[in-house]
Coordinates of C-alpha atoms in Angstrom, one line a residue:
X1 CA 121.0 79.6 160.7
X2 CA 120.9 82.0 157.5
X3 CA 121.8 80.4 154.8
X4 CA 122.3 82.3 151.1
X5 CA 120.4 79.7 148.5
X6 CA 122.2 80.8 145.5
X7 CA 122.0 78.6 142.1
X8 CA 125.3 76.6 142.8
X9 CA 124.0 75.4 146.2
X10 CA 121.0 74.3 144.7
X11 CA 122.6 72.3 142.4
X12 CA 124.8 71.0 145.3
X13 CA 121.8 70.0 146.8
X14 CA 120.5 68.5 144.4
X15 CA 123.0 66.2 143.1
X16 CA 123.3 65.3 146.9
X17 CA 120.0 64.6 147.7
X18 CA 118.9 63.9 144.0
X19 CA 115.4 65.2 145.3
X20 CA 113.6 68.5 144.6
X21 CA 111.3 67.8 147.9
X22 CA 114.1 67.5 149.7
X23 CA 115.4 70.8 148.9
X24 CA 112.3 72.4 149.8
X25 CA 112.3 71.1 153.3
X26 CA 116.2 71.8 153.9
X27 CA 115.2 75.7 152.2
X28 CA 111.9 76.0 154.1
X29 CA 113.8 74.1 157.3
X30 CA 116.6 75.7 157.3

């Protein structure tokens, strides 16, 4: 699943998660 990381999502993410590792695992993991 391709997903375009663009600086919105990652704040998305962030604020989601509220963890940079996290992030890294969902980029890297897709």
């Amino acid at each position: 699943m391709n997903i375009v990381i663009t600086e919105k999502t990652k704040l998305f993410i962030h604020e989601k998660y509220n963890s940079q590792v996290t992030i890294h695992c969902v980029i890297d993991g897709g």
